[in-house]
Amino acid sequence: MTPSSFTFTLSDKQIEKLKAFLDQKGFEFSTIDHGLFRAKSKGVVVQVYKSGKVLVQGKEALEFSRNVIEPEILQQAAIGYEFLTHPEYFEAHVGIDECGKGDLFGPLVIAAVFVDPQSAKDFTEMGIKDSKRISSIRRLNQLASAIKKKTKYALLSLPPLRYNELYEKKFKNLNLLLAWAHAWVYKKLSLELNDAPRVLCDRFAQPWVLQQSFKRIGADQLLEQKTKAESDPAVAAASILARLTFVEELAKLSQVIGLPLPKGASSKAAQLAKDILLRCGKDTLRKVAKIHFKTIQQIFADCAL
């Protein structure tokens, strides 16, 4: 499966150079929300955002990235050279990521994925990347299916009712709950492997928080934490499994309650939580929402509950 989407981060000067190149080659320009411009040609769509993020998509995205972005704009090669630039990607290891911790509604999902040199290579060539950069549910399904066929994985999905119980009665802190869940999925997956491999997690709190949870399962010496760990193919694969599971579980909760539950923690989500509380009661809200969120606590205060 050839990747059809690539992301780069460019400086203002590099963006100007790219725009001039696209203009010279006859690309059609249009505007985009929260962005600088969108340029389209046969087989390639280039979207440039104010943050400097550049998204290249389409059937010719790989060729455009290799033949234009890298040599002309970045003046360095990266695509296809990950084995040289990041050899640690291709060592046997486990990557862990989560989804749902910032969402008012829905579960908290943590996924762990094992890669060996071959599956890491396959995932890189497939364009496996952080799930937050994939907006299409269809694409998430495709990638998740491929991941599950190629390697071993473990999932932990905590529906709101269970999540609230763990938070209130045991952890009383989101990072401590997350650390426990990360260690839990790693232990579950490692039982299916011949060895207990190195494990890579995103650094979401002070290092000791995750370290102590892995120490309890005897794996603290195998743990590595780093920011933006999603660049690693194992962590990226885990993010895709976690995101898809979250989306699927949120849809099921929406069917149960008879209302479309939104992602995130927007004012729209807060208003819906208030409506559910007033119409159905606190017990029903606990089944679909994370109660410890400040938004929910404020709603309880406003409603004198």
PDB file of C-alpha atoms in Angstrom:
ATOM      1  CA  MET A   1       0.000   0.000   0.000  1.00  0.00           C
ATOM      2  CA  THR A   2       1.720   3.183  -1.190  1.00  0.00           C
ATOM      3  CA  PRO A   3       1.287   6.165   1.129  1.00  0.00           C
ATOM      4  CA  SER A   4      -0.784   8.970  -0.388  1.00  0.00           C
ATOM      5  CA  SER A   5      -0.290  11.637   2.268  1.00  0.00           C
ATOM      6  CA  PHE A   6       2.857  13.333   3.593  1.00  0.00           C
ATOM      7  CA  THR A   7       3.323  16.115   6.142  1.00  0.00           C
ATOM      8  CA  PHE A   8       6.183  18.586   6.402  1.00  0.00           C
ATOM      9  CA  THR A   9       6.932  21.623   8.545  1.00  0.00           C
ATOM     10  CA  LEU A  10       8.394  24.572   6.618  1.00  0.00           C
ATOM     11  CA  SER A  11       9.715  28.004   7.536  1.00  0.00           C
ATOM     12  CA  ASP A  12       8.127  31.181   6.125  1.00  0.00           C
ATOM     13  CA  LYS A  13      10.954  31.455   3.597  1.00  0.00           C
ATOM     14  CA  GLN A  14      10.491  27.842   2.498  1.00  0.00           C
ATOM     15  CA  ILE A  15       6.734  28.371   2.122  1.00  0.00           C
ATOM     16  CA  GLU A  16       7.368  31.385  -0.128  1.00  0.00           C
ATOM     17  CA  LYS A  17       9.714  29.276  -2.248  1.00  0.00           C
ATOM     18  CA  LEU A  18       7.150  26.463  -2.458  1.00  0.00           C
ATOM     19  CA  LYS A  19       4.379  28.850  -3.466  1.00  0.00           C
ATOM     20  CA  ALA A  20       6.521  30.331  -6.211  1.00  0.00           C
ATOM     21  CA  PHE A  21       7.311  26.841  -7.504  1.00  0.00           C
ATOM     22  CA  LEU A  22       3.646  25.816  -7.493  1.00  0.00           C
ATOM     23  CA  ASP A  23       2.654  29.013  -9.262  1.00  0.00           C
ATOM     24  CA  GLN A  24       5.318  28.472 -11.900  1.00  0.00           C
ATOM     25  CA  LYS A  25       4.105  24.904 -12.510  1.00  0.00           C
ATOM     26  CA  GLY A  26       0.511  26.032 -13.033  1.00  0.00           C
ATOM     27  CA  PHE A  27      -1.102  24.742  -9.857  1.00  0.00           C
ATOM     28  CA  GLU A  28      -4.624  26.021  -9.169  1.00  0.00           C
ATOM     29  CA  PHE A  29      -4.753  28.046  -5.924  1.00  0.00           C
ATOM     30  CA  SER A  30      -7.682  28.357  -3.513  1.00  0.00           C
ATOM     31  CA  THR A  31      -8.234  29.306   0.131  1.00  0.00           C
ATOM     32  CA  ILE A  32      -8.581  26.925   3.088  1.00  0.00           C
ATOM     33  CA  ASP A  33      -9.860  27.374   6.632  1.00  0.00           C
ATOM     34  CA  HIS A  34      -7.085  28.209   9.115  1.00  0.00           C
ATOM     35  CA  GLY A  35      -4.578  28.019   6.288  1.00  0.00           C
ATOM     36  CA  LEU A  36      -2.543  30.059   3.856  1.00  0.00           C
ATOM     37  CA  PHE A  37      -3.507  28.365   0.605  1.00  0.00           C
ATOM     38  CA  ARG A  38      -4.417  25.172  -1.213  1.00  0.00           C
ATOM     39  CA  ALA A  39      -2.751  24.322  -4.522  1.00  0.00           C
ATOM     40  CA  LYS A  40      -4.007  21.576  -6.815  1.00  0.00           C
ATOM     41  CA  SER A  41      -2.643  19.873  -9.902  1.00  0.00           C
ATOM     42  CA  LYS A  42      -3.202  16.481 -11.523  1.00  0.00           C
ATOM     43  CA  GLY A  43      -2.472  13.857  -8.889  1.00  0.00           C
ATOM     44  CA  VAL A  44      -1.299  16.274  -6.199  1.00  0.00           C
ATOM     45  CA  VAL A  45      -2.969  18.562  -3.659  1.00  0.00           C
ATOM     46  CA  VAL A  46      -0.790  20.773  -1.443  1.00  0.00           C
ATOM     47  CA  GLN A  47      -2.313  22.443   1.631  1.00  0.00           C
ATOM     48  CA  VAL A  48      -0.259  25.004   3.542  1.00  0.00           C
ATOM     49  CA  TYR A  49      -1.249  26.147   7.035  1.00  0.00           C
ATOM     50  CA  LYS A  50      -0.336  29.183   9.132  1.00  0.00           C
ATOM     51  CA  SER A  51       1.556  26.958  11.565  1.00  0.00           C
ATOM     52  CA  GLY A  52       3.999  26.033   8.792  1.00  0.00           C
ATOM     53  CA  LYS A  53       2.483  22.597   8.347  1.00  0.00           C
ATOM     54  CA  VAL A  54       2.343  21.455   4.715  1.00  0.00           C
ATOM     55  CA  LEU A  55       0.140  18.515   3.743  1.00  0.00           C
ATOM     56  CA  VAL A  56       0.799  16.792   0.400  1.00  0.00           C
ATOM     57  CA  GLN A  57      -1.893  14.371  -0.785  1.00  0.00           C
ATOM     58  CA  GLY A  58      -2.932  12.497  -3.914  1.00  0.00           C
ATOM     59  CA  LYS A  59      -1.780   9.700  -6.209  1.00  0.00           C
ATOM     60  CA  GLU A  60       1.443  11.563  -7.020  1.00  0.00           C
ATOM     61  CA  ALA A  61       2.095  12.712  -3.439  1.00  0.00           C
ATOM     62  CA  LEU A  62       5.125  10.450  -2.936  1.00  0.00           C
ATOM     63  CA  GLU A  63       6.778  11.540  -6.183  1.00  0.00           C
ATOM     64  CA  PHE A  64       6.065  15.216  -5.482  1.00  0.00           C
ATOM     65  CA  SER A  65       7.481  14.937  -1.967  1.00  0.00           C
ATOM     66  CA  ARG A  66      10.619  13.170  -3.132  1.00  0.00           C
ATOM     67  CA  ASN A  67      11.204  15.233  -6.280  1.00  0.00           C
ATOM     68  CA  VAL A  68      10.094  18.687  -5.131  1.00  0.00           C
ATOM     69  CA  ILE A  69       9.677  19.128  -1.360  1.00  0.00           C
ATOM     70  CA  GLU A  70      12.854  17.332  -0.339  1.00  0.00           C
ATOM     71  CA  PRO A  71      15.392  18.472  -2.978  1.00  0.00           C
ATOM     72  CA  GLU A  72      13.961  21.883  -3.867  1.00  0.00           C
ATOM     73  CA  ILE A  73      12.485  23.156  -0.610  1.00  0.00           C
ATOM     74  CA  LEU A  74      13.960  21.199   2.319  1.00  0.00           C
ATOM     75  CA  GLN A  75      17.196  20.354   0.495  1.00  0.00           C
ATOM     76  CA  GLN A  76      17.420  17.090   2.377  1.00  0.00           C
ATOM     77  CA  ALA A  77      16.150  13.539   1.868  1.00  0.00           C
ATOM     78  CA  ALA A  78      14.012  11.804   4.484  1.00  0.00           C
ATOM     79  CA  ILE A  79      11.318   9.698   2.822  1.00  0.00           C
ATOM     80  CA  GLY A  80      12.640   6.194   2.231  1.00  0.00           C
ATOM     81  CA  TYR A  81      15.727   6.852   4.361  1.00  0.00           C
ATOM     82  CA  GLU A  82      14.173   6.271   7.783  1.00  0.00           C
ATOM     83  CA  PHE A  83      16.326   3.178   8.263  1.00  0.00           C
ATOM     84  CA  LEU A  84      19.412   5.399   8.191  1.00  0.00           C
ATOM     85  CA  THR A  85      18.036   8.417  10.034  1.00  0.00           C
ATOM     86  CA  HIS A  86      16.072   6.490  12.694  1.00  0.00           C
ATOM     87  CA  PRO A  87      17.463   2.939  13.038  1.00  0.00           C
ATOM     88  CA  GLU A  88      15.675   2.593  16.402  1.00  0.00           C
ATOM     89  CA  TYR A  89      12.347   2.528  14.521  1.00  0.00           C
ATOM     90  CA  PHE A  90      13.302  -0.852  13.088  1.00  0.00           C
ATOM     91  CA  GLU A  91      14.342  -2.590  16.284  1.00  0.00           C
ATOM     92  CA  ALA A  92      11.874  -4.966  17.942  1.00  0.00           C
ATOM     93  CA  HIS A  93       9.844  -2.925  20.428  1.00  0.00           C
ATOM     94  CA  VAL A  94       6.357  -2.012  21.640  1.00  0.00           C
ATOM     95  CA  GLY A  95       4.717   1.358  21.124  1.00  0.00           C
ATOM     96  CA  ILE A  96       1.830   2.620  23.270  1.00  0.00           C
ATOM     97  CA  ASP A  97      -0.602   5.472  22.714  1.00  0.00           C
ATOM     98  CA  GLU A  98      -4.013   6.551  23.971  1.00  0.00           C
ATOM     99  CA  CYS A  99      -7.146   8.296  22.750  1.00  0.00           C
ATOM    100  CA  GLY A 100     -10.000   9.958  24.597  1.00  0.00           C
ATOM    101  CA  LYS A 101      -8.241  11.600  27.530  1.00  0.00           C
ATOM    102  CA  GLY A 102      -9.264  15.071  26.376  1.00  0.00           C
ATOM    103  CA  ASP A 103     -12.773  14.110  25.247  1.00  0.00           C
ATOM    104  CA  LEU A 104     -15.699  14.902  27.506  1.00  0.00           C
ATOM    105  CA  PHE A 105     -17.719  11.981  26.157  1.00  0.00           C
ATOM    106  CA  GLY A 106     -16.634   8.449  25.379  1.00  0.00           C
ATOM    107  CA  PRO A 107     -14.059   6.004  26.687  1.00  0.00           C
ATOM    108  CA  LEU A 108     -10.368   6.223  27.376  1.00  0.00           C
ATOM    109  CA  VAL A 109      -8.615   3.816  25.011  1.00  0.00           C
ATOM    110  CA  ILE A 110      -4.995   2.683  25.256  1.00  0.00           C
ATOM    111  CA  ALA A 111      -3.348   0.521  22.597  1.00  0.00           C
ATOM    112  CA  ALA A 112      -0.003  -1.282  22.483  1.00  0.00           C
ATOM    113  CA  VAL A 113       1.537  -2.518  19.217  1.00  0.00           C
ATOM    114  CA  PHE A 114       4.608  -4.705  18.737  1.00  0.00           C
ATOM    115  CA  VAL A 115       6.891  -4.194  15.745  1.00  0.00           C
ATOM    116  CA  ASP A 116       9.888  -6.150  14.518  1.00  0.00           C
ATOM    117  CA  PRO A 117      12.177  -4.951  11.686  1.00  0.00           C
ATOM    118  CA  GLN A 118       9.819  -6.225   8.967  1.00  0.00           C
ATOM    119  CA  SER A 119       6.550  -4.855  10.365  1.00  0.00           C
ATOM    120  CA  ALA A 120       8.222  -1.526  11.184  1.00  0.00           C
ATOM    121  CA  LYS A 121       9.372  -1.329   7.549  1.00  0.00           C
ATOM    122  CA  ASP A 122       5.895  -2.276   6.305  1.00  0.00           C
ATOM    123  CA  PHE A 123       4.209   0.348   8.511  1.00  0.00           C
ATOM    124  CA  THR A 124       6.627   3.046   7.359  1.00  0.00           C
ATOM    125  CA  GLU A 125       6.028   2.217   3.693  1.00  0.00           C
ATOM    126  CA  MET A 126       2.253   2.165   4.268  1.00  0.00           C
ATOM    127  CA  GLY A 127       2.365   5.698   5.629  1.00  0.00           C
ATOM    128  CA  ILE A 128       1.358   4.717   9.165  1.00  0.00           C
ATOM    129  CA  LYS A 129       1.389   7.960  11.166  1.00  0.00           C
ATOM    130  CA  ASP A 130      -0.129   9.653  14.172  1.00  0.00           C
ATOM    131  CA  SER A 131      -3.904   9.126  14.013  1.00  0.00           C
ATOM    132  CA  LYS A 132      -4.575  12.816  14.750  1.00  0.00           C
ATOM    133  CA  ARG A 133      -3.281  13.514  11.241  1.00  0.00           C
ATOM    134  CA  ILE A 134      -5.840  11.124   9.691  1.00  0.00           C
ATOM    135  CA  SER A 135      -9.323  12.599   9.346  1.00  0.00           C
ATOM    136  CA  SER A 136     -10.922   9.816   7.272  1.00  0.00           C
ATOM    137  CA  ILE A 137     -12.605   7.013   9.239  1.00  0.00           C
ATOM    138  CA  ARG A 138     -12.352   4.854   6.135  1.00  0.00           C
ATOM    139  CA  ARG A 139      -8.587   5.360   6.086  1.00  0.00           C
ATOM    140  CA  LEU A 140      -8.370   4.606   9.810  1.00  0.00           C
ATOM    141  CA  ASN A 141     -10.222   1.342   9.204  1.00  0.00           C
ATOM    142  CA  GLN A 142      -7.907   0.385   6.349  1.00  0.00           C
ATOM    143  CA  LEU A 143      -4.756   1.043   8.345  1.00  0.00           C
ATOM    144  CA  ALA A 144      -6.086  -0.598  11.521  1.00  0.00           C
ATOM    145  CA  SER A 145      -6.988  -3.723   9.551  1.00  0.00           C
ATOM    146  CA  ALA A 146      -3.486  -3.874   8.065  1.00  0.00           C
ATOM    147  CA  ILE A 147      -1.858  -3.389  11.488  1.00  0.00           C
ATOM    148  CA  LYS A 148      -3.875  -6.197  13.053  1.00  0.00           C
ATOM    149  CA  LYS A 149      -2.936  -8.584  10.225  1.00  0.00           C
ATOM    150  CA  LYS A 150       0.784  -7.865  10.422  1.00  0.00           C
ATOM    151  CA  THR A 151       1.580  -7.908  14.136  1.00  0.00           C
ATOM    152  CA  LYS A 152       0.427  -8.492  17.709  1.00  0.00           C
ATOM    153  CA  TYR A 153      -1.346  -5.821  19.711  1.00  0.00           C
ATOM    154  CA  ALA A 154      -3.329  -5.214  22.897  1.00  0.00           C
ATOM    155  CA  LEU A 155      -6.176  -2.839  23.678  1.00  0.00           C
ATOM    156  CA  LEU A 156      -7.750  -1.472  26.838  1.00  0.00           C
ATOM    157  CA  SER A 157     -10.985   0.479  26.501  1.00  0.00           C
ATOM    158  CA  LEU A 158     -12.391   2.054  29.656  1.00  0.00           C
ATOM    159  CA  PRO A 159     -16.027   3.084  29.116  1.00  0.00           C
ATOM    160  CA  PRO A 160     -17.041   6.214  31.043  1.00  0.00           C
ATOM    161  CA  LEU A 161     -18.720   4.274  33.866  1.00  0.00           C
ATOM    162  CA  ARG A 162     -15.561   2.220  34.537  1.00  0.00           C
ATOM    163  CA  TYR A 163     -13.322   5.231  33.923  1.00  0.00           C
ATOM    164  CA  ASN A 164     -15.227   7.315  36.476  1.00  0.00           C
ATOM    165  CA  GLU A 165     -15.089   4.509  39.033  1.00  0.00           C
ATOM    166  CA  LEU A 166     -11.307   4.126  38.651  1.00  0.00           C
ATOM    167  CA  TYR A 167     -10.714   7.866  38.778  1.00  0.00           C
ATOM    168  CA  GLU A 168     -12.858   8.490  41.855  1.00  0.00           C
ATOM    169  CA  LYS A 169     -12.085   5.399  43.941  1.00  0.00           C
ATOM    170  CA  LYS A 170      -8.478   4.595  43.049  1.00  0.00           C
ATOM    171  CA  PHE A 171      -6.405   7.205  41.205  1.00  0.00           C
ATOM    172  CA  LYS A 172      -8.018  10.653  41.650  1.00  0.00           C
ATOM    173  CA  ASN A 173      -5.564  11.880  38.993  1.00  0.00           C
ATOM    174  CA  LEU A 174      -5.657  11.474  35.210  1.00  0.00           C
ATOM    175  CA  ASN A 175      -1.914  10.963  34.727  1.00  0.00           C
ATOM    176  CA  LEU A 176      -1.798   8.225  37.369  1.00  0.00           C
ATOM    177  CA  LEU A 177      -4.735   6.484  35.679  1.00  0.00           C
ATOM    178  CA  LEU A 178      -3.042   6.811  32.285  1.00  0.00           C
ATOM    179  CA  ALA A 179       0.222   5.392  33.629  1.00  0.00           C
ATOM    180  CA  TRP A 180      -1.563   2.382  35.125  1.00  0.00           C
ATOM    181  CA  ALA A 181      -3.398   1.777  31.828  1.00  0.00           C
ATOM    182  CA  HIS A 182      -0.174   2.005  29.787  1.00  0.00           C
ATOM    183  CA  ALA A 183       1.497  -0.577  32.026  1.00  0.00           C
ATOM    184  CA  TRP A 184      -1.609  -2.804  31.866  1.00  0.00           C
ATOM    185  CA  VAL A 185      -1.677  -3.006  28.048  1.00  0.00           C
ATOM    186  CA  TYR A 186       2.080  -3.537  27.893  1.00  0.00           C
ATOM    187  CA  LYS A 187       1.853  -6.449  30.318  1.00  0.00           C
ATOM    188  CA  LYS A 188      -1.074  -7.932  28.395  1.00  0.00           C
ATOM    189  CA  LEU A 189       0.824  -7.740  25.098  1.00  0.00           C
ATOM    190  CA  SER A 190       4.155  -8.939  26.508  1.00  0.00           C
ATOM    191  CA  LEU A 191       2.483 -12.165  27.694  1.00  0.00           C
ATOM    192  CA  GLU A 192       1.900 -12.996  24.011  1.00  0.00           C
ATOM    193  CA  LEU A 193       5.529 -12.339  23.033  1.00  0.00           C
ATOM    194  CA  ASN A 194       8.582 -14.528  23.529  1.00  0.00           C
ATOM    195  CA  ASP A 195      10.507 -11.738  25.234  1.00  0.00           C
ATOM    196  CA  ALA A 196       9.596  -8.569  27.079  1.00  0.00           C
ATOM    197  CA  PRO A 197      10.782  -5.963  24.541  1.00  0.00           C
ATOM    198  CA  ARG A 198      11.641  -2.293  24.895  1.00  0.00           C
ATOM    199  CA  VAL A 199       8.546  -0.100  25.168  1.00  0.00           C
ATOM    200  CA  LEU A 200       8.157   3.459  23.908  1.00  0.00           C
ATOM    201  CA  CYS A 201       5.498   5.854  25.226  1.00  0.00           C
ATOM    202  CA  ASP A 202       4.759   9.505  24.693  1.00  0.00           C
ATOM    203  CA  ARG A 203       5.869  11.668  27.641  1.00  0.00           C
ATOM    204  CA  PHE A 204       2.508  12.900  28.956  1.00  0.00           C
ATOM    205  CA  ALA A 205       3.635  13.650  32.531  1.00  0.00           C
ATOM    206  CA  GLN A 206       6.731  13.774  34.716  1.00  0.00           C
ATOM    207  CA  PRO A 207       8.865  10.689  33.877  1.00  0.00           C
ATOM    208  CA  TRP A 208       8.473   9.164  37.337  1.00  0.00           C
ATOM    209  CA  VAL A 209       4.691   8.848  36.893  1.00  0.00           C
ATOM    210  CA  LEU A 210       4.970   6.260  34.133  1.00  0.00           C
ATOM    211  CA  GLN A 211       8.170   4.809  35.555  1.00  0.00           C
ATOM    212  CA  GLN A 212       6.536   3.763  38.815  1.00  0.00           C
ATOM    213  CA  SER A 213       3.671   2.001  37.038  1.00  0.00           C
ATOM    214  CA  PHE A 214       6.091  -0.002  34.895  1.00  0.00           C
ATOM    215  CA  LYS A 215       8.211  -0.768  37.948  1.00  0.00           C
ATOM    216  CA  ARG A 216       5.203  -2.499  39.524  1.00  0.00           C
ATOM    217  CA  ILE A 217       5.139  -4.947  36.596  1.00  0.00           C
ATOM    218  CA  GLY A 218       8.933  -5.306  36.518  1.00  0.00           C
ATOM    219  CA  ALA A 219       9.394  -3.470  33.227  1.00  0.00           C
ATOM    220  CA  ASP A 220      10.726  -0.064  34.293  1.00  0.00           C
ATOM    221  CA  GLN A 221      14.174  -0.824  32.818  1.00  0.00           C
ATOM    222  CA  LEU A 222      12.550  -1.430  29.423  1.00  0.00           C
ATOM    223  CA  LEU A 223      10.626   1.856  29.379  1.00  0.00           C
ATOM    224  CA  GLU A 224      11.506   4.803  27.156  1.00  0.00           C
ATOM    225  CA  GLN A 225       9.540   8.060  27.191  1.00  0.00           C
ATOM    226  CA  LYS A 226       9.876  10.906  24.725  1.00  0.00           C
ATOM    227  CA  THR A 227       7.838  13.804  23.401  1.00  0.00           C
ATOM    228  CA  LYS A 228       6.222  13.402  19.981  1.00  0.00           C
ATOM    229  CA  ALA A 229       6.735   9.650  20.154  1.00  0.00           C
ATOM    230  CA  GLU A 230       4.100   9.247  17.417  1.00  0.00           C
ATOM    231  CA  SER A 231       6.882   9.590  14.835  1.00  0.00           C
ATOM    232  CA  ASP A 232       7.828   6.013  15.764  1.00  0.00           C
ATOM    233  CA  PRO A 233       5.940   3.418  13.648  1.00  0.00           C
ATOM    234  CA  ALA A 234       4.923   1.317  16.677  1.00  0.00           C
ATOM    235  CA  VAL A 235       3.499   4.299  18.565  1.00  0.00           C
ATOM    236  CA  ALA A 236       1.845   5.609  15.394  1.00  0.00           C
ATOM    237  CA  ALA A 237       0.226   2.211  14.834  1.00  0.00           C
ATOM    238  CA  ALA A 238      -0.972   2.198  18.450  1.00  0.00           C
ATOM    239  CA  SER A 239      -2.465   5.664  17.985  1.00  0.00           C
ATOM    240  CA  ILE A 240      -4.470   4.408  15.002  1.00  0.00           C
ATOM    241  CA  LEU A 241      -5.890   1.403  16.877  1.00  0.00           C
ATOM    242  CA  ALA A 242      -6.726   3.583  19.885  1.00  0.00           C
ATOM    243  CA  ARG A 243      -8.383   6.294  17.763  1.00  0.00           C
ATOM    244  CA  LEU A 244     -10.509   3.866  15.769  1.00  0.00           C
ATOM    245  CA  THR A 245     -11.634   2.040  18.913  1.00  0.00           C
ATOM    246  CA  PHE A 246     -12.538   5.348  20.540  1.00  0.00           C
ATOM    247  CA  VAL A 247     -14.596   6.431  17.513  1.00  0.00           C
ATOM    248  CA  GLU A 248     -16.412   3.085  17.392  1.00  0.00           C
ATOM    249  CA  GLU A 249     -17.164   3.067  21.134  1.00  0.00           C
ATOM    250  CA  LEU A 250     -18.358   6.694  21.034  1.00  0.00           C
ATOM    251  CA  ALA A 251     -20.756   5.762  18.232  1.00  0.00           C
ATOM    252  CA  LYS A 252     -22.139   2.881  20.314  1.00  0.00           C
ATOM    253  CA  LEU A 253     -22.710   5.179  23.297  1.00  0.00           C
ATOM    254  CA  SER A 254     -24.471   7.631  20.986  1.00  0.00           C
ATOM    255  CA  GLN A 255     -26.850   4.867  19.893  1.00  0.00           C
ATOM    256  CA  VAL A 256     -27.534   3.811  23.475  1.00  0.00           C
ATOM    257  CA  ILE A 257     -28.416   7.317  24.624  1.00  0.00           C
ATOM    258  CA  GLY A 258     -30.120   8.276  21.358  1.00  0.00           C
ATOM    259  CA  LEU A 259     -28.003  11.400  20.851  1.00  0.00           C
ATOM    260  CA  PRO A 260     -24.886  12.060  18.716  1.00  0.00           C
ATOM    261  CA  LEU A 261     -22.074  12.500  21.237  1.00  0.00           C
ATOM    262  CA  PRO A 262     -19.358  14.865  19.955  1.00  0.00           C
ATOM    263  CA  LYS A 263     -15.616  14.460  20.244  1.00  0.00           C
ATOM    264  CA  GLY A 264     -13.573  16.956  22.232  1.00  0.00           C
ATOM    265  CA  ALA A 265     -14.602  19.191  25.093  1.00  0.00           C
ATOM    266  CA  SER A 266     -16.147  22.156  23.317  1.00  0.00           C
ATOM    267  CA  SER A 267     -18.925  24.403  24.571  1.00  0.00           C
ATOM    268  CA  LYS A 268     -21.264  22.318  22.402  1.00  0.00           C
ATOM    269  CA  ALA A 269     -20.205  19.174  24.274  1.00  0.00           C
ATOM    270  CA  ALA A 270     -20.655  20.957  27.620  1.00  0.00           C
ATOM    271  CA  GLN A 271     -24.172  22.086  26.705  1.00  0.00           C
ATOM    272  CA  LEU A 272     -25.098  18.558  25.662  1.00  0.00           C
ATOM    273  CA  ALA A 273     -23.776  17.217  28.977  1.00  0.00           C
ATOM    274  CA  LYS A 274     -25.969  19.721  30.807  1.00  0.00           C
ATOM    275  CA  ASP A 275     -28.986  18.712  28.732  1.00  0.00           C
ATOM    276  CA  ILE A 276     -28.375  15.024  29.489  1.00  0.00           C
ATOM    277  CA  LEU A 277     -28.035  15.785  33.203  1.00  0.00           C
ATOM    278  CA  LEU A 278     -31.291  17.761  33.348  1.00  0.00           C
ATOM    279  CA  ARG A 279     -33.271  15.349  31.175  1.00  0.00           C
ATOM    280  CA  CYS A 280     -31.889  11.977  32.255  1.00  0.00           C
ATOM    281  CA  GLY A 281     -30.083  12.502  35.545  1.00  0.00           C
ATOM    282  CA  LYS A 282     -26.584  12.103  36.933  1.00  0.00           C
ATOM    283  CA  ASP A 283     -26.469   8.306  36.626  1.00  0.00           C
ATOM    284  CA  THR A 284     -27.072   8.500  32.875  1.00  0.00           C
ATOM    285  CA  LEU A 285     -24.448  11.208  32.445  1.00  0.00           C
ATOM    286  CA  ARG A 286     -21.898   9.030  34.274  1.00  0.00           C
ATOM    287  CA  LYS A 287     -22.429   6.342  31.621  1.00  0.00           C
ATOM    288  CA  VAL A 288     -21.366   8.594  28.747  1.00  0.00           C
ATOM    289  CA  ALA A 289     -19.136  11.367  30.181  1.00  0.00           C
ATOM    290  CA  LYS A 290     -15.956  11.741  32.224  1.00  0.00           C
ATOM    291  CA  ILE A 291     -17.287  13.263  35.433  1.00  0.00           C
ATOM    292  CA  HIS A 292     -14.043  14.728  36.808  1.00  0.00           C
ATOM    293  CA  PHE A 293     -13.766  17.265  33.951  1.00  0.00           C
ATOM    294  CA  LYS A 294     -14.012  20.823  35.289  1.00  0.00           C
ATOM    295  CA  THR A 295     -16.778  21.449  32.761  1.00  0.00           C
ATOM    296  CA  ILE A 296     -18.944  18.734  34.328  1.00  0.00           C
ATOM    297  CA  GLN A 297     -18.170  19.873  37.844  1.00  0.00           C
ATOM    298  CA  GLN A 298     -19.228  23.393  36.928  1.00  0.00           C
ATOM    299  CA  ILE A 299     -22.487  22.053  35.469  1.00  0.00           C
ATOM    300  CA  PHE A 300     -23.150  20.189  38.716  1.00  0.00           C
ATOM    301  CA  ALA A 301     -22.526  23.420  40.663  1.00  0.00           C
ATOM    302  CA  ASP A 302     -24.799  25.424  38.356  1.00  0.00           C
ATOM    303  CA  CYS A 303     -27.549  22.843  38.719  1.00  0.00           C
ATOM    304  CA  ALA A 304     -26.968  22.524  42.495  1.00  0.00           C
ATOM    305  CA  LEU A 305     -26.111  18.828  42.232  1.00  0.00           C
TER     306      LEU A 305
END
